[in-house]
Amino acid sequence: MNNIENNLLHAVETNWFSFVTAVIVFTVLYVLARKRVSFGARVLIGLGLGLLAGILFQSLDLETRGVTTFGSIYVSLIRMLVIPLVFVLVLNSIASLTSLDFLRKIGFKTFGWFLATTGVASIIGLLVALLFNPGTGIQQETPENFQAREIPTFSQVILDLVPSNPINEAANGKVVPLLIFALFLAVAIIKVGSKNADAVKPVRDLIHSLTQVLHQVVKYVIRLTPYGVFALIAGITARYGWDTLQELGSVIVTSYVALILHFVLVFGALLLLVAKVNPIRFFKKIYPMLVVAFTTRSSYATLPVNLEVITKRLHVSPRIASFVAPLGASVNFNGCGGVWPAIVAVFTAEIFNINLTITDYIILVLVSIISSIGVAGVPGPAVISTTVVLTAMGLPLEGIAIVAGVEALIDMGRTAVNATGTTVTSLLVANSEGEFDREKFNSDEDDEEVAVSPV
C-alpha cells in the first residue's frame, strides 16, 4: 500500500504541471464544442495549443507524461477499431457486389495507382535529395547499440501474408492476413448468393448491421480527435530540442520539401487531370484526416477517420471506400516506401563518401516500388523499405541509425502523404467506376460533420 501511495505521490509531484495544462486545454476544447465550433476548427486549435504547450514544457524542462498519457489513450482507442473495422468493412464492401469481375477490375486499378504513385514518389525523393544534398558536413558516429533490422526472406513475406489462424492474426494485430481471410469469405458469399440468395441473406444482414454499429463507434472515438491531437503534438514538440533539429535539419528540410512536392504536384495533377476535380477543394475536405495522420503517425490509426472523410466529405461510394482504404493502409507507402528510402540512400552515400551512378538510381526506384509490396503487414515499413533499398544499392545500413533521431518528426509527414495517397486513389477508382457523386463534392454544403456531437 505504501508503494502505491509513494508512486502516486511521485507521479503527482513530477507531472502535475502537464496534467493541469491538459485539463485546462481539454476544458477549453469542450467549451468550444458546446458552442458548436466546427470539428475542423477545434482540431486546428488543439494542434496550435499542443505546439505552444510542447515548447513550454521543453524550454522549462518539465515532465510531459501527464499529457502524453492522454495521447496514448487516444491512439489506443482508435487502434482498437482497426481490426474489426477492416474485417467487417471489407466483408460488407465485397459481399455487396454482384460480380467478381467488378472486384478484379477495381483491385487492378487500386494496385496500379498505389505502385505508380510510389514510383513517382521515389523519383521525387531522389531528385530533391540530389538537389539539397543532405548530409554535407555532418560528422556523426553510428550509435553503439544500433542493430540493422533483418530483411524478411521472400518466402517468409508470403507466408506471413497467408492467414493460418484468423483469430490469432486478429489478436496479434496482423491486418493483411485478416483482410485476405475477409476476402475469401466475401467471395464465398457472392458465389453462394448467386445460386441461392436466401441462404446468405442472414449473413448479409448481420454484416450490414455490424457495419452500422461500427460506424457509430467510430463517431464516438473521432470526437476525441481535438483532445488527442493536442496531447500528441505537445509530447512530440517537447521531446525534440533544437540541438537534434540543427544537426539533422538538412534531412528534415529535404524530406518535407519532397513530401510537399509529391503532395501538391502529383496528387494535385491526378485530381485535376484524371479525376477532374478542384485540388484545393479536395485538400480542404480531407484536412481532418491529414491532422490525424500527421499526429498519430499511423495509417491504421488514421483508417477510421479516412473512411469517414472519403465517404462523407468526398462522396465516394462506401463499397469503393471500404475496399480501397483498408488496402491502402496496408500496402500504400508513397511516403515511407517512396520518398524516404531515396532520401536516406543519398544521405548515406554522402556521409560515407560513396559515389552513386545512374544504375544505382534506377535500382533505387525499382526496388522502392517492389519493396512497397513486400513490406505489406510488416511492422515498421519505412525501416524495412529503407533497409531493402540500402542493401540493394550496397550502402551501409548505419545510415538508418544516424537519421533515427529525427525520424519520428519526418514520419508525421510521411504518414500524411501515405494516407492522402489512399484517399486520392479511392477518388480515382470511384470516378472511373461511376461511384463518385461529383455534384455533392462540388456543393458548398457543410462537410465538417465527420464527428459533430460535442464531447
Tab-separated table of N, CA and C in Angstrom, residues 43-190:
chain	number	residue	atom	x	y	z
A	43	VAL	N	-9.920	20.907	-34.109
A	43	VAL	CA	-8.713	20.107	-34.335
A	43	VAL	C	-7.506	21.027	-34.520
A	44	LEU	N	-7.676	22.085	-35.317
A	44	LEU	CA	-6.577	23.026	-35.551
A	44	LEU	C	-6.212	23.790	-34.273
A	45	ILE	N	-7.211	24.136	-33.485
A	45	ILE	CA	-6.947	24.816	-32.206
A	45	ILE	C	-6.173	23.890	-31.276
A	46	GLY	N	-6.582	22.618	-31.221
A	46	GLY	CA	-5.853	21.635	-30.422
A	46	GLY	C	-4.414	21.490	-30.887
A	47	LEU	N	-4.207	21.516	-32.210
A	47	LEU	CA	-2.867	21.433	-32.772
A	47	LEU	C	-2.014	22.626	-32.327
A	48	GLY	N	-2.582	23.835	-32.447
A	48	GLY	CA	-1.849	25.045	-32.058
A	48	GLY	C	-1.520	25.075	-30.581
A	49	LEU	N	-2.487	24.713	-29.752
A	49	LEU	CA	-2.247	24.695	-28.302
A	49	LEU	C	-1.221	23.628	-27.926
A	50	GLY	N	-1.220	22.523	-28.664
A	50	GLY	CA	-0.225	21.481	-28.411
A	50	GLY	C	1.181	21.958	-28.711
A	51	LEU	N	1.343	22.707	-29.797
A	51	LEU	CA	2.655	23.267	-30.128
A	51	LEU	C	3.138	24.216	-29.035
A	52	LEU	N	2.249	25.097	-28.578
A	52	LEU	CA	2.624	26.058	-27.532
A	52	LEU	C	2.980	25.337	-26.231
A	53	ALA	N	2.168	24.347	-25.857
A	53	ALA	CA	2.431	23.610	-24.621
A	53	ALA	C	3.746	22.842	-24.711
A	54	GLY	N	3.998	22.224	-25.868
A	54	GLY	CA	5.237	21.469	-26.041
A	54	GLY	C	6.470	22.349	-25.941
A	55	ILE	N	6.414	23.531	-26.541
A	55	ILE	CA	7.535	24.472	-26.455
A	55	ILE	C	7.769	24.888	-25.007
A	56	LEU	N	6.673	25.116	-24.274
A	56	LEU	CA	6.779	25.494	-22.858
A	56	LEU	C	7.408	24.372	-22.037
A	57	PHE	N	6.933	23.145	-22.236
A	57	PHE	CA	7.477	22.004	-21.497
A	57	PHE	C	8.961	21.817	-21.787
A	58	GLN	N	9.329	21.961	-23.066
A	58	GLN	CA	10.715	21.732	-23.459
A	58	GLN	C	11.647	22.814	-22.911
A	59	SER	N	11.195	24.073	-22.970
A	59	SER	CA	12.035	25.177	-22.508
A	59	SER	C	12.212	25.171	-20.992
A	60	LEU	N	11.179	24.696	-20.264
A	60	LEU	CA	11.260	24.649	-18.799
A	60	LEU	C	11.707	23.281	-18.287
A	61	ASP	N	11.999	22.353	-19.227
A	61	ASP	CA	12.445	21.005	-18.879
A	61	ASP	C	11.470	20.319	-17.923
A	62	LEU	N	10.189	20.338	-18.305
A	62	LEU	CA	9.140	19.761	-17.475
A	62	LEU	C	8.786	18.359	-17.962
A	63	GLU	N	8.323	17.533	-17.040
A	63	GLU	CA	7.854	16.190	-17.358
A	63	GLU	C	6.553	16.287	-18.163
A	64	THR	N	6.422	15.478	-19.214
A	64	THR	CA	5.249	15.573	-20.095
A	64	THR	C	4.342	14.357	-20.028
A	65	ARG	N	4.655	13.403	-19.146
A	65	ARG	CA	3.882	12.161	-19.142
A	65	ARG	C	2.404	12.408	-18.842
A	66	GLY	N	2.109	13.439	-18.082
A	66	GLY	CA	0.718	13.737	-17.782
A	66	GLY	C	-0.089	14.044	-19.033
A	67	VAL	N	0.574	14.658	-20.029
A	67	VAL	CA	-0.087	14.968	-21.293
A	67	VAL	C	-0.023	13.781	-22.251
A	68	THR	N	1.177	13.195	-22.379
A	68	THR	CA	1.345	12.122	-23.360
A	68	THR	C	0.492	10.900	-23.047
A	69	THR	N	0.138	10.712	-21.771
A	69	THR	CA	-0.748	9.590	-21.417
A	69	THR	C	-2.089	9.735	-22.116
A	70	PHE	N	-2.594	10.971	-22.158
A	70	PHE	CA	-3.872	11.205	-22.849
A	70	PHE	C	-3.729	10.909	-24.343
A	71	GLY	N	-2.583	11.285	-24.923
A	71	GLY	CA	-2.357	10.995	-26.333
A	71	GLY	C	-2.304	9.504	-26.592
A	72	SER	N	-1.656	8.762	-25.687
A	72	SER	CA	-1.578	7.301	-25.838
A	72	SER	C	-2.957	6.658	-25.733
A	73	ILE	N	-3.788	7.183	-24.849
A	73	ILE	CA	-5.157	6.663	-24.704
A	73	ILE	C	-5.931	6.858	-26.007
A	74	TYR	N	-5.786	8.042	-26.602
A	74	TYR	CA	-6.491	8.335	-27.855
A	74	TYR	C	-6.045	7.379	-28.968
A	75	VAL	N	-4.723	7.183	-29.094
A	75	VAL	CA	-4.201	6.285	-30.125
A	75	VAL	C	-4.676	4.853	-29.878
A	76	SER	N	-4.689	4.430	-28.618
A	76	SER	CA	-5.150	3.071	-28.295
A	76	SER	C	-6.617	2.878	-28.664
A	77	LEU	N	-7.432	3.892	-28.391
A	77	LEU	CA	-8.858	3.791	-28.722
A	77	LEU	C	-9.077	3.700	-30.224
A	78	ILE	N	-8.306	4.486	-30.969
A	78	ILE	CA	-8.529	4.490	-32.412
A	78	ILE	C	-7.953	3.228	-33.056
A	79	ARG	N	-6.861	2.693	-32.455
A	79	ARG	CA	-6.337	1.416	-32.939
A	79	ARG	C	-7.268	0.262	-32.590
A	80	MET	N	-8.021	0.424	-31.520
A	80	MET	CA	-8.995	-0.584	-31.107
A	80	MET	C	-9.962	-0.910	-32.247
A	81	LEU	N	-10.213	0.058	-33.108
A	81	LEU	CA	-11.201	-0.101	-34.160
A	81	LEU	C	-10.654	-0.784	-35.400
A	82	VAL	N	-9.330	-0.810	-35.552
A	82	VAL	CA	-8.750	-1.198	-36.839
A	82	VAL	C	-9.139	-2.615	-37.247
A	83	ILE	N	-8.890	-3.600	-36.381
A	83	ILE	CA	-9.141	-4.997	-36.747
A	83	ILE	C	-10.611	-5.251	-37.071
A	84	PRO	N	-11.549	-4.925	-36.163
A	84	PRO	CA	-12.961	-5.167	-36.520
A	84	PRO	C	-13.420	-4.339	-37.714
A	85	LEU	N	-12.884	-3.114	-37.838
A	85	LEU	CA	-13.304	-2.247	-38.937
A	85	LEU	C	-12.857	-2.806	-40.277
A	86	VAL	N	-11.582	-3.214	-40.375
A	86	VAL	CA	-11.075	-3.773	-41.629
A	86	VAL	C	-11.856	-5.026	-41.998
A	87	PHE	N	-12.041	-5.917	-41.043
A	87	PHE	CA	-12.710	-7.183	-41.327
A	87	PHE	C	-14.146	-6.976	-41.795
A	88	VAL	N	-14.898	-6.193	-41.039
A	88	VAL	CA	-16.326	-6.017	-41.355
A	88	VAL	C	-16.513	-5.189	-42.623
A	89	LEU	N	-15.719	-4.124	-42.804
A	89	LEU	CA	-15.912	-3.266	-43.968
A	89	LEU	C	-15.514	-3.960	-45.265
A	90	VAL	N	-14.445	-4.735	-45.230
A	90	VAL	CA	-14.067	-5.473	-46.435
A	90	VAL	C	-15.143	-6.501	-46.760
A	91	LEU	N	-15.633	-7.190	-45.744
A	91	LEU	CA	-16.733	-8.135	-45.952
A	91	LEU	C	-17.953	-7.438	-46.549
A	92	ASN	N	-18.341	-6.322	-45.941
A	92	ASN	CA	-19.530	-5.598	-46.389
A	92	ASN	C	-19.361	-5.054	-47.803
A	93	SER	N	-18.142	-4.531	-48.087
A	93	SER	CA	-17.885	-3.940	-49.395
A	93	SER	C	-17.943	-4.983	-50.502
A	94	ILE	N	-17.229	-6.083	-50.318
A	94	ILE	CA	-17.125	-7.078	-51.389
A	94	ILE	C	-18.376	-7.939	-51.465
A	95	ALA	N	-18.947	-8.293	-50.314
A	95	ALA	CA	-20.145	-9.153	-50.315
A	95	ALA	C	-21.338	-8.455	-50.951
A	96	SER	N	-21.299	-7.105	-50.990
A	96	SER	CA	-22.408	-6.371	-51.603
A	96	SER	C	-22.314	-6.364	-53.126
A	97	LEU	N	-21.171	-6.804	-53.670
A	97	LEU	CA	-21.013	-6.841	-55.122
A	97	LEU	C	-21.775	-8.035	-55.691
A	98	THR	N	-22.180	-7.893	-56.905
A	98	THR	CA	-22.908	-8.985	-57.563
A	98	THR	C	-22.037	-9.700	-58.594
A	99	SER	N	-20.841	-9.145	-58.861
A	99	SER	CA	-19.985	-9.722	-59.886
A	99	SER	C	-18.535	-9.745	-59.417
A	100	LEU	N	-17.872	-10.892	-59.584
A	100	LEU	CA	-16.450	-10.992	-59.253
A	100	LEU	C	-15.592	-10.236	-60.260
A	101	ASP	N	-16.129	-10.017	-61.471
A	101	ASP	CA	-15.392	-9.244	-62.474
A	101	ASP	C	-15.174	-7.815	-61.992
A	102	PHE	N	-16.176	-7.259	-61.331
A	102	PHE	CA	-16.058	-5.896	-60.804
A	102	PHE	C	-14.969	-5.839	-59.737
A	103	LEU	N	-14.892	-6.868	-58.900
A	103	LEU	CA	-13.866	-6.929	-57.861
A	103	LEU	C	-12.476	-6.965	-58.484
A	104	ARG	N	-12.293	-7.791	-59.512
A	104	ARG	CA	-10.998	-7.860	-60.173
A	104	ARG	C	-10.625	-6.527	-60.805
A	105	LYS	N	-11.621	-5.859	-61.371
A	105	LYS	CA	-11.355	-4.590	-62.052
A	105	LYS	C	-10.911	-3.500	-61.080
A	106	ILE	N	-11.631	-3.336	-59.965
A	106	ILE	CA	-11.247	-2.278	-59.023
A	106	ILE	C	-9.958	-2.648	-58.294
A	107	GLY	N	-9.710	-3.957	-58.113
A	107	GLY	CA	-8.463	-4.382	-57.492
A	107	GLY	C	-7.267	-4.045	-58.359
A	108	PHE	N	-7.385	-4.287	-59.652
A	108	PHE	CA	-6.296	-3.972	-60.588
A	108	PHE	C	-6.029	-2.465	-60.612
A	109	LYS	N	-7.079	-1.673	-60.665
A	109	LYS	CA	-6.908	-0.219	-60.697
A	109	LYS	C	-6.281	0.301	-59.408
A	110	THR	N	-6.739	-0.250	-58.288
A	110	THR	CA	-6.225	0.209	-56.990
A	110	THR	C	-4.733	-0.057	-56.867
A	111	PHE	N	-4.310	-1.283	-57.154
A	111	PHE	CA	-2.884	-1.620	-57.060
A	111	PHE	C	-2.065	-0.830	-58.074
A	112	GLY	N	-2.640	-0.609	-59.248
A	112	GLY	CA	-1.940	0.164	-60.271
A	112	GLY	C	-1.611	1.570	-59.807
A	113	TRP	N	-2.589	2.242	-59.212
A	113	TRP	CA	-2.359	3.593	-58.714
A	113	TRP	C	-1.395	3.600	-57.532
A	114	PHE	N	-1.518	2.625	-56.643
A	114	PHE	CA	-0.613	2.545	-55.488
A	114	PHE	C	0.847	2.449	-55.941
A	115	LEU	N	1.123	1.530	-56.861
A	115	LEU	CA	2.507	1.298	-57.302
A	115	LEU	C	3.028	2.464	-58.135
A	116	ALA	N	2.179	3.017	-58.999
A	116	ALA	CA	2.608	4.129	-59.848
A	116	ALA	C	2.982	5.352	-59.010
A	117	THR	N	2.147	5.694	-58.036
A	117	THR	CA	2.429	6.878	-57.219
A	117	THR	C	3.645	6.657	-56.306
A	118	THR	N	3.862	5.407	-55.862
A	118	THR	CA	5.054	5.119	-55.062
A	118	THR	C	6.320	5.280	-55.898
A	119	GLY	N	6.280	4.827	-57.152
A	119	GLY	CA	7.422	5.004	-58.048
A	119	GLY	C	7.742	6.467	-58.290
A	120	VAL	N	6.714	7.274	-58.530
A	120	VAL	CA	6.917	8.708	-58.730
A	120	VAL	C	7.442	9.358	-57.460
A	121	ALA	N	6.940	8.924	-56.313
A	121	ALA	CA	7.410	9.457	-55.027
A	121	ALA	C	8.899	9.182	-54.838
A	122	SER	N	9.341	8.000	-55.251
A	122	SER	CA	10.753	7.657	-55.140
A	122	SER	C	11.605	8.561	-56.024
A	123	ILE	N	11.138	8.841	-57.221
A	123	ILE	CA	11.866	9.727	-58.145
A	123	ILE	C	11.946	11.142	-57.573
A	124	ILE	N	10.841	11.620	-57.027
A	124	ILE	CA	10.839	12.964	-56.427
A	124	ILE	C	11.793	13.015	-55.241
A	125	GLY	N	11.752	12.002	-54.373
A	125	GLY	CA	12.663	11.957	-53.234
A	125	GLY	C	14.114	11.962	-53.677
A	126	LEU	N	14.422	11.217	-54.737
A	126	LEU	CA	15.791	11.156	-55.259
A	126	LEU	C	16.237	12.509	-55.805
A	127	LEU	N	15.396	13.145	-56.622
A	127	LEU	CA	15.762	14.422	-57.233
A	127	LEU	C	15.945	15.515	-56.183
A	128	VAL	N	15.050	15.561	-55.202
A	128	VAL	CA	15.162	16.587	-54.155
A	128	VAL	C	16.405	16.338	-53.295
A	129	ALA	N	16.678	15.071	-53.015
A	129	ALA	CA	17.867	14.745	-52.219
A	129	ALA	C	19.144	15.136	-52.954
A	130	LEU	N	19.195	14.887	-54.267
A	130	LEU	CA	20.365	15.270	-55.055
A	130	LEU	C	20.515	16.786	-55.113
A	131	LEU	N	19.394	17.494	-55.108
A	131	LEU	CA	19.431	18.962	-55.145
A	131	LEU	C	19.888	19.539	-53.816
A	132	PHE	N	19.331	19.051	-52.702
A	132	PHE	CA	19.643	19.586	-51.374
A	132	PHE	C	20.909	18.971	-50.769
A	133	ASN	N	21.244	17.752	-51.239
A	133	ASN	CA	22.428	17.044	-50.769
A	133	ASN	C	22.507	16.989	-49.244
A	134	PRO	N	21.509	16.382	-48.582
A	134	PRO	CA	21.552	16.301	-47.119
A	134	PRO	C	22.726	15.448	-46.660
A	135	GLY	N	23.304	15.812	-45.555
A	135	GLY	CA	24.454	15.066	-45.049
A	135	GLY	C	25.765	15.776	-45.255
A	136	THR	N	25.769	16.834	-46.074
A	136	THR	CA	27.006	17.583	-46.297
A	136	THR	C	27.499	18.192	-44.991
A	137	GLY	N	28.733	17.878	-44.626
A	137	GLY	CA	29.331	18.449	-43.419
A	137	GLY	C	28.966	17.749	-42.136
A	138	ILE	N	28.115	16.702	-42.216
A	138	ILE	CA	27.717	16.000	-40.988
A	138	ILE	C	28.788	14.984	-40.601
A	139	GLN	N	29.265	15.072	-39.388
A	139	GLN	CA	30.221	14.110	-38.837
A	139	GLN	C	29.576	13.513	-37.589
A	140	GLN	N	29.060	12.334	-37.725
A	140	GLN	CA	28.358	11.710	-36.606
A	140	GLN	C	28.639	10.217	-36.568
A	141	GLU	N	29.008	9.715	-35.408
A	141	GLU	CA	29.305	8.303	-35.266
A	141	GLU	C	28.019	7.485	-35.169
A	142	THR	N	28.114	6.263	-35.622
A	142	THR	CA	26.970	5.360	-35.523
A	142	THR	C	26.742	4.968	-34.064
A	143	PRO	N	25.510	5.016	-33.582
A	143	PRO	CA	25.232	4.610	-32.196
A	143	PRO	C	25.727	3.189	-31.927
A	144	GLU	N	26.313	2.976	-30.741
A	144	GLU	CA	26.882	1.671	-30.394
A	144	GLU	C	25.828	0.570	-30.341
A	145	ASN	N	24.616	0.931	-29.930
A	145	ASN	CA	23.572	-0.084	-29.767
A	145	ASN	C	22.758	-0.313	-31.029
A	146	PHE	N	23.217	0.260	-32.158
A	146	PHE	CA	22.457	0.098	-33.396
A	146	PHE	C	22.560	-1.332	-33.922
A	147	GLN	N	21.422	-1.893	-34.298
A	147	GLN	CA	21.376	-3.192	-34.943
A	147	GLN	C	20.476	-3.095	-36.159
A	148	ALA	N	21.029	-3.449	-37.307
A	148	ALA	CA	20.226	-3.389	-38.532
A	148	ALA	C	19.080	-4.390	-38.457
A	149	ARG	N	17.904	-3.945	-38.902
A	149	ARG	CA	16.754	-4.847	-38.879
A	149	ARG	C	16.896	-5.899	-39.966
A	150	GLU	N	16.515	-7.108	-39.630
A	150	GLU	CA	16.627	-8.213	-40.570
A	150	GLU	C	15.584	-8.085	-41.665
A	151	ILE	N	16.018	-8.296	-42.891
A	151	ILE	CA	15.096	-8.246	-44.028
A	151	ILE	C	14.413	-9.599	-44.165
A	152	PRO	N	13.092	-9.639	-44.111
A	152	PRO	CA	12.410	-10.927	-44.260
A	152	PRO	C	12.679	-11.522	-45.637
A	153	THR	N	12.852	-12.834	-45.702
A	153	THR	CA	13.007	-13.501	-46.996
A	153	THR	C	11.688	-13.440	-47.752
A	154	PHE	N	11.778	-13.615	-49.069
A	154	PHE	CA	10.574	-13.537	-49.900
A	154	PHE	C	9.558	-14.584	-49.464
A	155	SER	N	10.032	-15.808	-49.198
A	155	SER	CA	9.115	-16.870	-48.792
A	155	SER	C	8.471	-16.547	-47.448
A	156	GLN	N	9.229	-15.907	-46.532
A	156	GLN	CA	8.679	-15.554	-45.229
A	156	GLN	C	7.615	-14.478	-45.368
A	157	VAL	N	7.862	-13.513	-46.262
A	157	VAL	CA	6.871	-12.456	-46.503
A	157	VAL	C	5.558	-13.064	-46.990
A	158	ILE	N	5.666	-13.990	-47.946
A	158	ILE	CA	4.465	-14.634	-48.487
A	158	ILE	C	3.738	-15.419	-47.392
A	159	LEU	N	4.485	-16.173	-46.599
A	159	LEU	CA	3.876	-16.960	-45.524
A	159	LEU	C	3.198	-16.073	-44.489
A	160	ASP	N	3.813	-14.927	-44.179
A	160	ASP	CA	3.235	-14.014	-43.192
A	160	ASP	C	1.934	-13.382	-43.679
A	161	LEU	N	1.764	-13.315	-44.993
A	161	LEU	CA	0.552	-12.708	-45.545
A	161	LEU	C	-0.613	-13.693	-45.599
A	162	VAL	N	-0.302	-14.979	-45.594
A	162	VAL	CA	-1.353	-16.001	-45.707
A	162	VAL	C	-1.923	-16.293	-44.323
A	163	PRO	N	-3.249	-16.143	-44.157
A	163	PRO	CA	-3.846	-16.406	-42.836
A	163	PRO	C	-3.845	-17.889	-42.504
A	164	SER	N	-3.361	-18.222	-41.312
A	164	SER	CA	-3.386	-19.616	-40.862
A	164	SER	C	-4.367	-19.799	-39.710
A	165	ASN	N	-4.490	-18.765	-38.874
A	165	ASN	CA	-5.431	-18.774	-37.752
A	165	ASN	C	-6.008	-17.364	-37.625
A	166	PRO	N	-7.151	-17.109	-38.238
A	166	PRO	CA	-7.699	-15.736	-38.263
A	166	PRO	C	-7.864	-15.121	-36.880
A	167	ILE	N	-8.229	-15.938	-35.886
A	167	ILE	CA	-8.394	-15.407	-34.531
A	167	ILE	C	-7.060	-14.934	-33.984
A	168	ASN	N	-6.030	-15.750	-34.204
A	168	ASN	CA	-4.691	-15.392	-33.742
A	168	ASN	C	-4.151	-14.179	-34.489
A	169	GLU	N	-4.422	-14.112	-35.798
A	169	GLU	CA	-3.973	-12.964	-36.599
A	169	GLU	C	-4.604	-11.677	-36.066
A	170	ALA	N	-5.897	-11.741	-35.743
A	170	ALA	CA	-6.585	-10.568	-35.212
A	170	ALA	C	-6.022	-10.168	-33.859
A	171	ALA	N	-5.747	-11.162	-33.003
A	171	ALA	CA	-5.221	-10.877	-31.670
A	171	ALA	C	-3.850	-10.232	-31.733
A	172	ASN	N	-3.062	-10.584	-32.760
A	172	ASN	CA	-1.720	-10.031	-32.913
A	172	ASN	C	-1.688	-8.785	-33.789
A	173	GLY	N	-2.863	-8.311	-34.202
A	173	GLY	CA	-2.932	-7.079	-34.972
A	173	GLY	C	-2.411	-7.188	-36.386
A	174	LYS	N	-2.420	-8.402	-36.959
A	174	LYS	CA	-1.951	-8.594	-38.333
A	174	LYS	C	-3.102	-8.323	-39.290
A	175	VAL	N	-3.051	-7.156	-39.926
A	175	VAL	CA	-4.189	-6.700	-40.719
A	175	VAL	C	-4.278	-7.414	-42.062
A	176	VAL	N	-3.152	-7.576	-42.755
A	176	VAL	CA	-3.198	-8.127	-44.109
A	176	VAL	C	-3.742	-9.558	-44.141
A	177	PRO	N	-3.272	-10.479	-43.276
A	177	PRO	CA	-3.867	-11.826	-43.288
A	177	PRO	C	-5.370	-11.799	-42.999
A	178	LEU	N	-5.791	-10.918	-42.093
A	178	LEU	CA	-7.215	-10.813	-41.786
A	178	LEU	C	-7.987	-10.281	-42.983
A	179	LEU	N	-7.372	-9.345	-43.711
A	179	LEU	CA	-8.002	-8.798	-44.910
A	179	LEU	C	-8.183	-9.892	-45.954
A	180	ILE	N	-7.182	-10.757	-46.107
A	180	ILE	CA	-7.263	-11.855	-47.076
A	180	ILE	C	-8.343	-12.856	-46.658
A	181	PHE	N	-8.435	-13.130	-45.350
A	181	PHE	CA	-9.483	-14.035	-44.853
A	181	PHE	C	-10.869	-13.451	-45.144
A	182	ALA	N	-11.021	-12.144	-44.910
A	182	ALA	CA	-12.291	-11.480	-45.207
A	182	ALA	C	-12.607	-11.551	-46.696
A	183	LEU	N	-11.568	-11.464	-47.525
A	183	LEU	CA	-11.749	-11.552	-48.969
A	183	LEU	C	-12.288	-12.926	-49.368
A	184	PHE	N	-11.723	-13.984	-48.782
A	184	PHE	CA	-12.208	-15.341	-49.060
A	184	PHE	C	-13.686	-15.480	-48.668
A	185	LEU	N	-14.029	-15.004	-47.467
A	185	LEU	CA	-15.418	-15.099	-47.002
A	185	LEU	C	-16.359	-14.331	-47.916
A	186	ALA	N	-15.946	-13.118	-48.299
A	186	ALA	CA	-16.812	-12.283	-49.133
A	186	ALA	C	-17.046	-12.905	-50.502
A	187	VAL	N	-15.982	-13.452	-51.096
A	187	VAL	CA	-16.125	-14.105	-52.403
A	187	VAL	C	-17.042	-15.323	-52.284
A	188	ALA	N	-16.929	-16.067	-51.178
A	188	ALA	CA	-17.801	-17.222	-50.964
A	188	ALA	C	-19.256	-16.790	-50.838
A	189	ILE	N	-19.498	-15.668	-50.156
A	189	ILE	CA	-20.869	-15.153	-50.008
A	189	ILE	C	-21.443	-14.799	-51.373
A	190	ILE	N	-20.621	-14.158	-52.231
A	190	ILE	CA	-21.085	-13.806	-53.572
A	190	ILE	C	-21.415	-15.067	-54.370
